[in-house]
Amino acid sequence: MLTTTYIRDNKERVLQGLRIRNWTEDRLHIVDDIIAADDARKKEKTELDDMLAERNRMSKEIGGLFKQGKKDEANALREQVNALKDRAEKVENELNESRDRLEEMLLQLPNVPHPSVPAGTTEEDNEVYREWEGDLPELGDDAKPHWELAKDFQIFDMELGVKIAGAGFILYRKNGAKLQRALINFFLDEADRAGYEEVMPPHLVNADSARGTGQLPDKEGQMYHTEKDSLYLIPTAEVPVTNILRGDIVEEADLPIKFTGYTPCFRREAGSYGAHVRGLNRVHQFDKVEIVQAVHPDKSYAHLDEMVEHVAGLLNKLELPYRILRLCGGDIGFTSALTYDFESYSAAQKRWLEVSSVSNFETFQANRLKLRYRDAETKKVHLAHTLNGSALALARIVATIIENNQTPEGIKVPKVLQSYMGGLEILK
RNA sequence: GGAGGAAUGGCAGAGCUGGUUUAAUGCACCGGUCUUGAAAACCGACGUACCUUAACGGGUACCGGGGGUUCGAAUCCCUCUUCCUCCGCCA
């Protein structure tokens, strides 16, 4: 959520940002509407505060009069206060209405895209930020997609997932289960080496947390919700991990704060079935190691670059071909200012699969979270910047690993994972 | 799940028979005096959000969350949440 102060001071940037996000001109009046609602809020707040100040003053006087035994005067004053209270209540109602109206509009306003975000409407328009420089792996015509390899080499079982839970749930077995565990440990170790504090958070969150990172109210339908306890299954570790800092004021010297955590991620993903979502390409539950940072506003883009390099390093070590996209205005998330997507090439499906998304939210999440830092010099508090990225999401990584490394005898295990799998070199 | 107790500023902790409490006091933190330096001692400052002001400053709200009673609520009432103690159940 943007602050009204920011919107007032950067109106043209906000409007330009909405245009990059393909908002039509007839919707742009929301910015002026927000400012108008904020004007009304300020006016009513001033009015109400003055009335309350008067009430407080009179109440104190009444206390004094009672002590002196001047009952008649006290009672007369009491009636005056009652009249004042009626008027104050009206103003208070108006103030609350203005606040609600303002809040409702602010929630509809997405983050301002970074100047480098390219124009565009669909994923076709995303800019290739870093192309894969080597040759893409070529497999023979007899190459199999991962869902077939999974059966041949005991990686996972779709039917059992359906039997136990439903479509879109996977049961990993034997080789696949070990591979999951190896990848999680490898990713966590790498994040640990990069200075991230490892955490293992709750996998269900309350509404405050979901609101803090922007899942509510924007993406209500994406999450599983438990009716009786009103908790949400996390769609990403971003939610519980970033919310560690909700409401905090940290010292500038404590920045950057870096967390990493492994969690399963649950996504309802309503209404998308078909060939392109077969196998592990899109599932309701997948595993992911997430990296999260809270940083000084002046340094957030340096930290974004650092996170991009971290993810690139993981893919290099796994020996997977990948490219990096800079998401265009039409494809970038509601809460993000700049997002890089990583896509790993699936040689058997002959297509790129999204395996990571790394974003800078600037103050958008921090404002909802009320995550601030205290400036070391001025002692003033300011909103921090938050960032996060997948490092990495497992399901699709597993797909590309087993497809690209297939041989008639089994799946070659990437060198870097072998020590995590008891020296195993081939899955068969 | 049952019974009882509690929730106060970074921490500890008073206030809780409603009105100089604009939340005492101690510790921590910060600034200063003293000192070669440090410690001790002493002095001072010490929250967040919003409104207002060119600025200094002024105002309002916040004592777990929400609502209520009252001229006036940390204090009384209702409700929710969390924590503690005991019992029950349990990986």
Short mmCIF file of C-alpha atoms (C1' of nucleotides) in Angstrom, two decimals:
data_model
loop_
_atom_site.label_atom_id
_atom_site.label_comp_id
_atom_site.label_asym_id
_atom_site.label_seq_id
_atom_site.Cartn_x
_atom_site.Cartn_y
_atom_site.Cartn_z
CA MET A 1 0.00 0.00 0.00
CA LEU A 2 1.31 3.42 -0.92
CA THR A 3 1.20 6.21 1.66
CA THR A 4 -0.92 9.27 0.99
CA THR A 5 2.18 11.38 1.55
CA TYR A 6 3.96 9.56 -1.25
CA ILE A 7 0.96 9.88 -3.56
CA ARG A 8 0.73 13.62 -2.89
CA ASP A 9 4.44 14.19 -3.44
CA ASN A 10 4.76 11.93 -6.49
CA LYS A 11 1.42 12.18 -8.21
CA GLU A 12 2.87 12.12 -11.73
CA ARG A 13 4.99 9.07 -10.98
CA VAL A 14 1.98 7.25 -9.57
CA LEU A 15 -0.10 8.07 -12.66
CA GLN A 16 2.74 7.05 -14.95
CA GLY A 17 3.05 3.80 -12.99
CA LEU A 18 -0.62 3.02 -13.48
CA ARG A 19 -0.25 3.62 -17.22
CA ILE A 20 2.69 1.20 -17.34
CA ARG A 21 0.36 -1.26 -15.67
CA ASN A 22 -2.07 -0.66 -18.53
CA TRP A 23 -4.69 1.20 -16.55
CA THR A 24 -7.00 3.02 -18.93
CA GLU A 25 -7.25 6.81 -18.62
CA ASP A 26 -10.82 6.64 -17.31
CA ARG A 27 -9.62 4.84 -14.16
CA LEU A 28 -6.84 7.26 -13.27
CA HIS A 29 -9.14 9.61 -11.39
CA ILE A 30 -8.67 7.31 -8.39
CA VAL A 31 -5.48 9.22 -7.60
CA ASP A 32 -7.34 12.53 -7.35
CA ASP A 33 -10.12 10.80 -5.44
CA ILE A 34 -7.59 9.56 -2.92
CA ILE A 35 -6.17 13.03 -2.41
CA ALA A 36 -9.67 14.47 -2.03
CA ALA A 37 -10.62 11.83 0.53
CA ASP A 38 -7.40 12.56 2.39
CA ASP A 39 -8.17 16.28 2.38
CA ALA A 40 -11.57 15.56 3.89
CA ARG A 41 -9.96 13.26 6.46
CA LYS A 42 -7.52 15.96 7.56
CA LYS A 43 -10.19 18.60 7.86
CA GLU A 44 -12.44 16.36 9.93
CA LYS A 45 -9.56 15.18 12.08
CA THR A 46 -8.63 18.77 12.93
CA GLU A 47 -12.23 19.57 13.75
CA LEU A 48 -12.69 16.52 15.95
CA ASP A 49 -9.40 17.05 17.79
CA ASP A 50 -10.42 20.60 18.64
CA MET A 51 -13.74 19.38 20.04
CA LEU A 52 -12.08 16.66 22.10
CA ALA A 53 -9.57 19.16 23.45
CA GLU A 54 -12.46 21.35 24.54
CA ARG A 55 -14.23 18.40 26.13
CA ASN A 56 -11.11 17.42 28.05
CA ARG A 57 -10.68 20.96 29.29
CA MET A 58 -14.29 21.20 30.47
CA SER A 59 -14.24 17.80 32.12
CA LYS A 60 -11.24 18.84 34.15
CA GLU A 61 -13.10 21.97 35.19
CA ILE A 62 -16.09 19.90 36.29
CA GLY A 63 -13.84 17.80 38.48
CA GLY A 64 -12.51 20.96 40.11
CA LEU A 65 -16.00 22.41 40.67
CA PHE A 66 -17.20 19.23 42.34
CA LYS A 67 -14.26 19.32 44.70
CA GLN A 68 -15.16 22.85 45.68
CA GLY A 69 -18.77 21.75 46.19
CA LYS A 70 -20.08 23.99 43.40
CA LYS A 71 -22.63 21.47 42.22
CA ASP A 72 -24.89 23.80 40.25
CA GLU A 73 -22.06 25.20 38.18
CA ALA A 74 -20.76 21.72 37.55
CA ASN A 75 -24.11 20.48 36.34
CA ALA A 76 -24.50 23.46 34.02
CA LEU A 77 -21.14 22.71 32.50
CA ARG A 78 -22.09 19.08 32.19
CA GLU A 79 -24.93 19.98 29.88
CA GLN A 80 -22.61 22.00 27.73
CA VAL A 81 -20.29 19.04 27.39
CA ASN A 82 -23.19 16.82 26.43
CA ALA A 83 -24.12 19.18 23.62
CA LEU A 84 -20.52 19.22 22.47
CA LYS A 85 -20.42 15.46 22.50
CA ASP A 86 -23.36 15.22 20.12
CA ARG A 87 -21.61 17.44 17.63
CA ALA A 88 -18.33 15.59 18.08
CA GLU A 89 -20.02 12.29 17.37
CA LYS A 90 -21.25 13.55 14.01
CA VAL A 91 -17.79 14.70 13.03
CA GLU A 92 -16.34 11.42 14.19
CA ASN A 93 -18.70 9.48 11.97
CA GLU A 94 -17.74 11.63 9.01
CA LEU A 95 -14.08 11.10 9.80
CA ASN A 96 -14.52 7.35 9.94
CA GLU A 97 -16.34 7.36 6.64
CA SER A 98 -13.55 9.34 5.01
CA ARG A 99 -10.99 6.96 6.45
CA ASP A 100 -12.83 3.90 5.17
CA ARG A 101 -13.27 5.43 1.75
CA LEU A 102 -9.59 6.34 1.64
CA GLU A 103 -8.49 2.89 2.81
CA GLU A 104 -10.68 1.17 0.25
CA MET A 105 -9.16 3.20 -2.57
CA LEU A 106 -5.60 2.78 -1.32
CA LEU A 107 -6.07 -0.97 -1.34
CA GLN A 108 -6.94 -0.81 -5.02
CA LEU A 109 -3.77 1.06 -5.90
CA PRO A 110 -0.85 -1.18 -6.97
CA ASN A 111 2.80 -0.42 -6.36
CA VAL A 112 4.61 2.07 -8.59
CA PRO A 113 6.78 0.14 -11.05
CA HIS A 114 10.50 0.90 -11.14
CA PRO A 115 11.53 3.03 -14.17
CA SER A 116 13.22 0.00 -15.71
CA VAL A 117 9.98 -1.98 -15.91
CA PRO A 118 9.23 -2.40 -19.63
CA ALA A 119 5.86 -1.57 -21.15
CA GLY A 120 3.71 -4.50 -22.13
CA THR A 121 0.51 -6.34 -21.46
CA THR A 122 1.30 -10.06 -21.27
CA GLU A 123 4.16 -12.37 -20.44
CA GLU A 124 5.09 -12.21 -24.13
CA ASP A 125 6.26 -8.66 -23.49
CA ASN A 126 8.63 -9.51 -20.65
CA GLU A 127 12.15 -8.41 -21.38
CA VAL A 128 14.89 -11.02 -21.51
CA TYR A 129 17.29 -9.55 -18.99
CA ARG A 130 19.89 -12.26 -19.24
CA GLU A 131 19.88 -14.85 -22.01
CA TRP A 132 21.32 -18.34 -21.58
CA GLU A 133 24.71 -18.15 -23.26
CA GLY A 134 25.47 -21.80 -23.89
CA ASP A 135 23.62 -24.16 -26.16
CA LEU A 136 20.29 -25.44 -24.98
CA PRO A 137 20.36 -29.15 -24.31
CA GLU A 138 19.09 -31.28 -27.19
CA LEU A 139 17.54 -34.60 -26.35
CA GLY A 140 16.67 -37.24 -28.93
CA ASP A 141 13.15 -37.75 -30.19
CA ASP A 142 12.69 -40.50 -27.67
CA ALA A 143 13.15 -38.06 -24.78
CA LYS A 144 10.39 -38.31 -22.24
CA PRO A 145 8.62 -35.61 -20.22
CA HIS A 146 9.11 -35.80 -16.47
CA TRP A 147 5.72 -37.34 -15.73
CA GLU A 148 6.70 -40.39 -17.75
CA LEU A 149 10.19 -40.55 -16.30
CA ALA A 150 8.62 -40.37 -12.85
CA LYS A 151 6.97 -43.74 -13.44
CA ASP A 152 10.06 -45.35 -14.98
CA PHE A 153 12.38 -44.39 -12.15
CA GLN A 154 10.20 -44.15 -9.04
CA ILE A 155 10.30 -40.37 -8.70
CA PHE A 156 6.67 -39.57 -7.92
CA ASP A 157 3.16 -40.91 -8.33
CA MET A 158 0.34 -38.70 -9.53
CA GLU A 159 -2.38 -41.28 -9.08
CA LEU A 160 -1.53 -41.74 -5.43
CA GLY A 161 -1.63 -38.00 -4.93
CA VAL A 162 -5.11 -37.95 -6.43
CA LYS A 163 -6.20 -40.90 -4.30
CA ILE A 164 -4.96 -39.38 -1.07
CA ALA A 165 -5.79 -35.71 -1.63
CA GLY A 166 -6.93 -34.82 -5.12
CA ALA A 167 -5.75 -33.60 -8.49
CA GLY A 168 -2.67 -31.43 -8.24
CA PHE A 169 -1.20 -33.20 -5.25
CA ILE A 170 1.91 -35.27 -5.65
CA LEU A 171 3.23 -38.23 -3.75
CA TYR A 172 6.98 -38.36 -4.14
CA ARG A 173 8.47 -41.76 -3.65
CA LYS A 174 11.86 -43.27 -3.08
CA ASN A 175 14.21 -41.43 -5.51
CA GLY A 176 11.93 -38.43 -5.77
CA ALA A 177 11.45 -38.09 -2.04
CA LYS A 178 15.21 -38.23 -1.53
CA LEU A 179 15.74 -35.70 -4.28
CA GLN A 180 13.29 -33.31 -2.60
CA ARG A 181 15.11 -33.60 0.67
CA ALA A 182 18.49 -33.11 -1.02
CA LEU A 183 17.36 -29.98 -2.85
CA ILE A 184 15.85 -28.43 0.27
CA ASN A 185 19.04 -29.01 2.24
CA PHE A 186 21.23 -27.76 -0.60
CA PHE A 187 19.21 -24.57 -0.97
CA LEU A 188 19.14 -23.90 2.77
CA ASP A 189 22.87 -24.46 3.06
CA GLU A 190 23.52 -22.03 0.22
CA ALA A 191 21.29 -19.40 1.81
CA ASP A 192 23.00 -19.95 5.13
CA ARG A 193 26.37 -19.37 3.47
CA ALA A 194 24.99 -16.16 1.94
CA GLY A 195 24.20 -14.83 5.42
CA TYR A 196 20.50 -15.56 5.74
CA GLU A 197 19.19 -16.62 9.13
CA GLU A 198 17.35 -19.90 8.77
CA VAL A 199 13.85 -20.05 10.18
CA MET A 200 11.09 -22.62 10.13
CA PRO A 201 7.81 -20.74 10.37
CA PRO A 202 4.19 -21.81 10.81
CA HIS A 203 2.59 -23.09 7.63
CA LEU A 204 -0.74 -21.49 8.49
CA VAL A 205 -1.14 -17.78 9.06
CA ASN A 206 -3.80 -15.44 10.36
CA ALA A 207 -5.51 -12.69 8.39
CA ASP A 208 -3.22 -9.96 9.76
CA SER A 209 -0.19 -11.72 8.32
CA ALA A 210 -1.87 -12.36 4.97
CA ARG A 211 -2.77 -8.68 4.85
CA GLY A 212 0.75 -7.62 5.80
CA THR A 213 2.38 -9.09 2.72
CA GLY A 214 -0.51 -8.25 0.41
CA GLN A 215 -2.21 -11.63 -0.10
CA LEU A 216 -5.35 -10.14 1.42
CA PRO A 217 -7.49 -8.71 0.07
CA ASP A 218 -5.88 -8.94 -3.38
CA LYS A 219 -5.43 -12.69 -3.70
CA GLU A 220 -8.02 -14.15 -1.39
CA GLY A 221 -8.94 -16.88 -3.89
CA GLN A 222 -5.39 -18.12 -4.23
CA MET A 223 -5.15 -19.38 -0.66
CA TYR A 224 -6.66 -22.34 1.11
CA HIS A 225 -8.66 -21.16 4.09
CA THR A 226 -9.55 -23.16 7.18
CA GLU A 227 -13.11 -22.27 8.03
CA LYS A 228 -13.32 -23.03 11.74
CA ASP A 229 -10.13 -21.33 12.80
CA SER A 230 -10.01 -18.75 10.03
CA LEU A 231 -6.41 -19.46 9.14
CA TYR A 232 -4.81 -19.50 5.71
CA LEU A 233 -2.45 -22.14 4.36
CA ILE A 234 0.58 -20.24 3.17
CA PRO A 235 0.96 -19.79 -0.59
CA THR A 236 4.64 -18.99 -0.01
CA ALA A 237 7.05 -18.71 2.92
CA GLU A 238 7.18 -15.00 2.10
CA VAL A 239 4.05 -14.57 4.19
CA PRO A 240 5.11 -16.00 7.57
CA VAL A 241 8.77 -15.03 7.16
CA THR A 242 8.22 -11.38 6.22
CA ASN A 243 5.63 -11.07 8.99
CA ILE A 244 8.31 -11.85 11.55
CA LEU A 245 9.02 -8.12 11.31
CA ARG A 246 5.44 -6.86 11.25
CA GLY A 247 5.00 -3.80 13.47
CA ASP A 248 8.71 -3.55 14.26
CA ILE A 249 10.94 -0.52 14.42
CA VAL A 250 14.50 -1.72 13.94
CA GLU A 251 17.76 0.17 14.24
CA GLU A 252 19.35 1.26 10.98
CA ALA A 253 22.49 -0.61 12.02
CA ASP A 254 20.51 -3.87 12.11
CA LEU A 255 19.77 -3.62 8.38
CA PRO A 256 19.86 -5.58 6.22
CA ILE A 257 17.87 -8.31 7.93
CA LYS A 258 18.01 -11.54 5.99
CA PHE A 259 15.87 -14.63 6.55
CA THR A 260 15.58 -17.89 4.71
CA GLY A 261 13.08 -20.66 5.26
CA TYR A 262 11.86 -23.85 3.73
CA THR A 263 8.10 -24.46 3.66
CA PRO A 264 5.59 -26.29 1.57
CA CYS A 265 3.44 -23.84 -0.40
CA PHE A 266 -0.25 -24.30 -1.00
CA ARG A 267 -2.08 -22.78 -3.95
CA ARG A 268 -5.62 -23.31 -5.03
CA GLU A 269 -4.85 -22.23 -8.62
CA ALA A 270 -8.51 -22.47 -9.53
CA GLY A 271 -9.49 -23.16 -13.09
CA SER A 272 -6.26 -24.07 -14.82
CA TYR A 273 -6.06 -27.54 -16.27
CA GLY A 274 -4.61 -28.80 -19.50
CA ALA A 275 -1.46 -30.09 -21.14
CA HIS A 276 0.71 -27.16 -20.06
CA VAL A 277 0.00 -27.83 -16.41
CA ARG A 278 0.71 -31.57 -16.50
CA GLY A 279 2.94 -33.29 -14.02
CA LEU A 280 4.87 -30.93 -11.79
CA ASN A 281 4.31 -27.86 -13.94
CA ARG A 282 1.52 -26.62 -11.72
CA VAL A 283 0.46 -28.25 -8.48
CA HIS A 284 -1.52 -27.36 -5.37
CA GLN A 285 1.33 -28.14 -3.02
CA PHE A 286 5.01 -27.69 -3.70
CA ASP A 287 8.17 -27.13 -1.70
CA LYS A 288 10.20 -23.98 -1.77
CA VAL A 289 13.09 -22.31 -0.04
CA GLU A 290 12.49 -18.58 0.18
CA ILE A 291 14.91 -15.75 0.84
CA VAL A 292 13.62 -12.53 2.41
CA GLN A 293 15.34 -9.23 3.15
CA ALA A 294 14.40 -6.02 4.93
CA VAL A 295 16.82 -3.29 3.92
CA HIS A 296 17.60 0.41 3.88
CA PRO A 297 15.66 2.17 1.08
CA ASP A 298 18.84 3.52 -0.52
CA LYS A 299 20.25 0.04 -0.94
CA SER A 300 17.28 -2.07 -1.93
CA TYR A 301 18.19 -2.36 -5.62
CA ALA A 302 21.73 -3.41 -4.76
CA HIS A 303 20.19 -6.09 -2.56
CA LEU A 304 17.84 -7.09 -5.36
CA ASP A 305 20.86 -7.62 -7.63
CA GLU A 306 22.55 -9.62 -4.89
CA MET A 307 19.50 -11.88 -4.61
CA VAL A 308 19.36 -12.33 -8.38
CA GLU A 309 22.99 -13.43 -8.35
CA HIS A 310 22.28 -15.81 -5.49
CA VAL A 311 19.51 -17.53 -7.45
CA ALA A 312 21.63 -17.57 -10.62
CA GLY A 313 24.37 -19.25 -8.60
CA LEU A 314 22.01 -22.02 -7.51
CA LEU A 315 21.00 -22.77 -11.08
CA ASN A 316 24.62 -22.73 -12.20
CA LYS A 317 25.53 -25.22 -9.50
CA LEU A 318 22.66 -27.44 -10.52
CA GLU A 319 23.94 -27.20 -14.10
CA LEU A 320 20.55 -26.16 -15.40
CA PRO A 321 20.13 -23.81 -18.37
CA TYR A 322 18.14 -20.74 -17.43
CA ARG A 323 17.32 -17.22 -18.44
CA ILE A 324 16.25 -14.17 -16.48
CA LEU A 325 13.28 -12.04 -17.43
CA ARG A 326 12.38 -8.56 -16.31
CA LEU A 327 8.62 -8.58 -15.96
CA CYS A 328 6.68 -6.02 -17.95
CA GLY A 329 4.00 -3.70 -16.61
CA GLY A 330 1.24 -6.13 -17.51
CA ASP A 331 2.82 -9.16 -15.84
CA ILE A 332 4.40 -7.69 -12.71
CA GLY A 333 2.66 -8.39 -9.41
CA PHE A 334 0.35 -5.93 -7.69
CA THR A 335 2.71 -5.37 -4.76
CA SER A 336 6.02 -5.38 -6.65
CA ALA A 337 8.07 -2.48 -7.99
CA LEU A 338 10.45 -4.68 -9.96
CA THR A 339 10.45 -8.43 -10.49
CA TYR A 340 12.91 -10.76 -12.15
CA ASP A 341 11.64 -14.18 -13.10
CA PHE A 342 13.97 -17.12 -13.59
CA GLU A 343 13.03 -19.71 -16.13
CA SER A 344 14.77 -23.04 -16.45
CA TYR A 345 14.73 -24.80 -19.79
CA SER A 346 12.93 -28.10 -19.92
CA ALA A 347 14.56 -30.00 -22.76
CA ALA A 348 11.90 -32.66 -23.03
CA GLN A 349 8.96 -30.27 -23.02
CA LYS A 350 11.00 -27.81 -25.09
CA ARG A 351 9.79 -24.87 -23.05
CA TRP A 352 10.92 -22.55 -20.29
CA LEU A 353 9.50 -23.16 -16.81
CA GLU A 354 9.33 -20.45 -14.17
CA VAL A 355 11.40 -21.59 -11.19
CA SER A 356 11.99 -18.37 -9.28
CA SER A 357 10.66 -14.89 -8.88
CA VAL A 358 12.73 -12.21 -7.16
CA SER A 359 11.09 -8.91 -6.29
CA ASN A 360 11.65 -5.56 -4.65
CA PHE A 361 8.50 -4.26 -2.97
CA GLU A 362 10.12 -1.02 -1.84
CA THR A 363 7.85 0.37 0.92
CA PHE A 364 4.64 -1.21 -0.39
CA GLN A 365 4.69 -4.20 1.96
CA ALA A 366 6.50 -2.32 4.72
CA ASN A 367 3.67 0.20 4.87
CA ARG A 368 1.11 -2.53 5.40
CA LEU A 369 3.39 -4.35 7.79
CA LYS A 370 4.35 -1.15 9.60
CA LEU A 371 7.97 -2.21 9.31
CA ARG A 372 10.20 0.77 9.99
CA TYR A 373 13.80 1.51 10.85
CA ARG A 374 15.23 4.30 12.97
CA ASP A 375 17.71 6.53 11.17
CA ALA A 376 21.02 6.40 13.04
CA GLU A 377 21.67 10.13 12.60
CA THR A 378 18.30 11.83 12.83
CA LYS A 379 16.62 9.19 15.06
CA LYS A 380 13.55 9.54 12.83
CA VAL A 381 11.64 6.45 11.73
CA HIS A 382 11.07 5.56 8.09
CA LEU A 383 9.57 2.64 6.22
CA ALA A 384 12.08 -0.03 5.26
CA HIS A 385 12.15 -1.78 1.91
CA THR A 386 11.33 -5.48 1.67
CA LEU A 387 12.42 -8.00 -0.92
CA ASN A 388 12.00 -11.68 -1.47
CA GLY A 389 12.78 -14.43 -3.89
CA SER A 390 12.40 -18.13 -4.41
CA ALA A 391 15.70 -19.88 -3.96
CA LEU A 392 14.30 -22.10 -5.27
CA ALA A 393 10.87 -23.56 -5.95
CA LEU A 394 11.22 -27.33 -6.06
CA ALA A 395 8.51 -28.85 -8.17
CA ARG A 396 9.57 -27.35 -11.49
CA ILE A 397 13.24 -27.66 -10.65
CA VAL A 398 12.67 -31.37 -10.17
CA ALA A 399 10.93 -31.46 -13.55
CA THR A 400 13.85 -29.85 -15.36
CA ILE A 401 16.47 -31.85 -13.49
CA ILE A 402 14.97 -35.20 -14.34
CA GLU A 403 14.13 -34.26 -17.92
CA ASN A 404 17.46 -32.71 -18.79
CA ASN A 405 19.48 -35.42 -17.06
CA GLN A 406 17.61 -38.42 -18.38
CA THR A 407 19.42 -41.42 -19.83
CA PRO A 408 17.99 -44.78 -20.77
CA GLU A 409 19.50 -46.17 -17.55
CA GLY A 410 18.17 -43.53 -15.19
CA ILE A 411 18.44 -39.92 -14.08
CA LYS A 412 21.91 -38.49 -13.56
CA VAL A 413 22.14 -36.65 -10.24
CA PRO A 414 23.74 -33.20 -10.49
CA LYS A 415 27.18 -33.31 -8.87
CA VAL A 416 26.36 -30.74 -6.26
CA LEU A 417 23.47 -32.88 -4.96
CA GLN A 418 25.28 -36.19 -4.81
CA SER A 419 26.68 -35.63 -1.35
CA TYR A 420 23.16 -34.81 -0.20
CA MET A 421 21.95 -38.17 -1.50
CA GLY A 422 24.48 -40.47 0.07
CA GLY A 423 26.76 -40.37 -2.96
CA LEU A 424 24.04 -41.53 -5.32
CA GLU A 425 24.99 -40.72 -8.93
CA ILE A 426 22.02 -42.05 -10.81
CA LEU A 427 18.35 -42.51 -9.97
CA LYS A 428 16.89 -45.70 -11.40
"C1'" G B 1 -11.91 -29.55 27.01
"C1'" G B 2 -12.73 -27.80 32.63
"C1'" A B 3 -11.35 -24.28 36.88
"C1'" G B 4 -8.73 -20.04 38.45
"C1'" G B 5 -5.14 -15.83 37.72
"C1'" A B 6 -2.93 -12.24 34.58
"C1'" A B 7 -1.88 -8.72 30.25
"C1'" U B 8 0.77 -1.26 31.76
"C1'" G B 9 6.12 2.64 27.74
"C1'" G B 10 12.92 -1.27 25.37
"C1'" C B 11 12.84 -4.28 30.17
"C1'" A B 12 11.22 -4.54 35.36
"C1'" G B 13 7.22 -2.65 37.98
"C1'" A B 14 3.39 0.87 40.77
"C1'" G B 15 -1.41 2.78 39.81
"C1'" C B 16 -6.76 -0.63 39.17
"C1'" U B 17 -12.20 2.26 46.23
"C1'" G B 18 -12.81 6.64 38.23
"C1'" G B 19 -10.97 13.48 38.41
"C1'" U B 20 -3.18 17.75 39.47
"C1'" U B 21 -1.14 10.58 36.51
"C1'" U B 22 0.18 15.44 31.06
"C1'" A B 23 1.30 6.73 33.66
"C1'" A B 24 5.20 6.90 39.65
"C1'" U B 25 9.83 4.51 40.38
"C1'" G B 26 14.11 1.53 38.96
"C1'" C B 27 17.11 -0.40 34.95
"C1'" A B 28 18.69 0.09 29.92
"C1'" C B 29 19.65 3.55 25.93
"C1'" C B 30 21.10 8.72 24.36
"C1'" G B 31 23.26 13.85 25.44
"C1'" G B 32 26.04 16.66 29.10
"C1'" U B 33 29.14 17.86 33.72
"C1'" C B 34 33.33 15.72 36.25
"C1'" U B 35 37.91 12.58 34.61
"C1'" U B 36 44.22 11.71 31.09
"C1'" G B 37 40.45 7.92 29.74
"C1'" A B 38 36.75 4.88 31.83
"C1'" A B 39 33.64 3.74 35.92
"C1'" A B 40 30.85 5.98 39.75
"C1'" A B 41 28.13 10.31 40.89
"C1'" C B 42 25.17 14.32 39.25
"C1'" C B 43 22.08 16.98 35.44
"C1'" G B 44 19.01 16.53 31.16
"C1'" A B 45 16.46 14.20 27.30
"C1'" C B 46 13.97 9.54 26.73
"C1'" G B 47 7.41 6.27 22.74
"C1'" U B 48 4.18 5.61 18.28
"C1'" A B 49 0.46 7.40 14.91
"C1'" C B 50 -2.35 11.35 13.19
"C1'" C B 51 -3.85 16.75 12.91
"C1'" U B 52 -1.86 21.71 13.04
"C1'" U B 53 2.51 25.27 12.37
"C1'" A B 54 7.26 28.49 7.78
"C1'" A B 55 9.59 27.03 12.33
"C1'" C B 56 9.64 26.81 17.72
"C1'" G B 57 5.59 24.71 19.42
"C1'" G B 58 0.45 23.14 20.20
"C1'" G B 59 -3.49 19.36 19.96
"C1'" U B 60 -5.80 14.31 19.68
"C1'" A B 61 -5.50 9.05 20.26
"C1'" C B 62 -2.99 4.79 22.24
"C1'" C B 63 -2.00 1.08 29.42
"C1'" G B 64 -3.37 -6.85 24.91
"C1'" G B 65 -7.72 -6.12 20.58
"C1'" G B 66 -12.84 -4.43 19.96
"C1'" G B 67 -17.29 -2.32 22.11
"C1'" G B 68 -19.98 0.12 26.26
"C1'" U B 69 -21.12 3.25 30.91
"C1'" U B 70 -19.64 8.47 32.42
"C1'" C B 71 -19.00 15.44 32.11
"C1'" G B 72 -14.33 12.46 32.79
"C1'" A B 73 -11.77 5.42 32.19
"C1'" A B 74 -5.17 2.33 32.83
"C1'" U B 75 -9.04 2.19 36.74
"C1'" C B 76 -16.12 0.13 36.10
"C1'" C B 77 -19.09 -3.32 32.51
"C1'" C B 78 -19.33 -6.70 28.02
"C1'" U B 79 -16.61 -9.44 24.43
"C1'" C B 80 -12.42 -11.52 21.94
"C1'" U B 81 -7.21 -12.89 21.97
"C1'" U B 82 -2.83 -14.32 24.34
"C1'" C B 83 0.03 -15.93 28.56
"C1'" C B 84 0.54 -18.37 33.51
"C1'" U B 85 -1.16 -22.16 37.36
"C1'" C B 86 -3.98 -26.67 38.24
"C1'" C B 87 -6.94 -30.81 36.09
"C1'" G B 88 -8.15 -33.81 31.70
"C1'" C B 89 -6.50 -35.53 26.83
"C1'" C B 90 -2.36 -36.22 23.69
"C1'" A B 91 2.39 -36.74 19.14
#
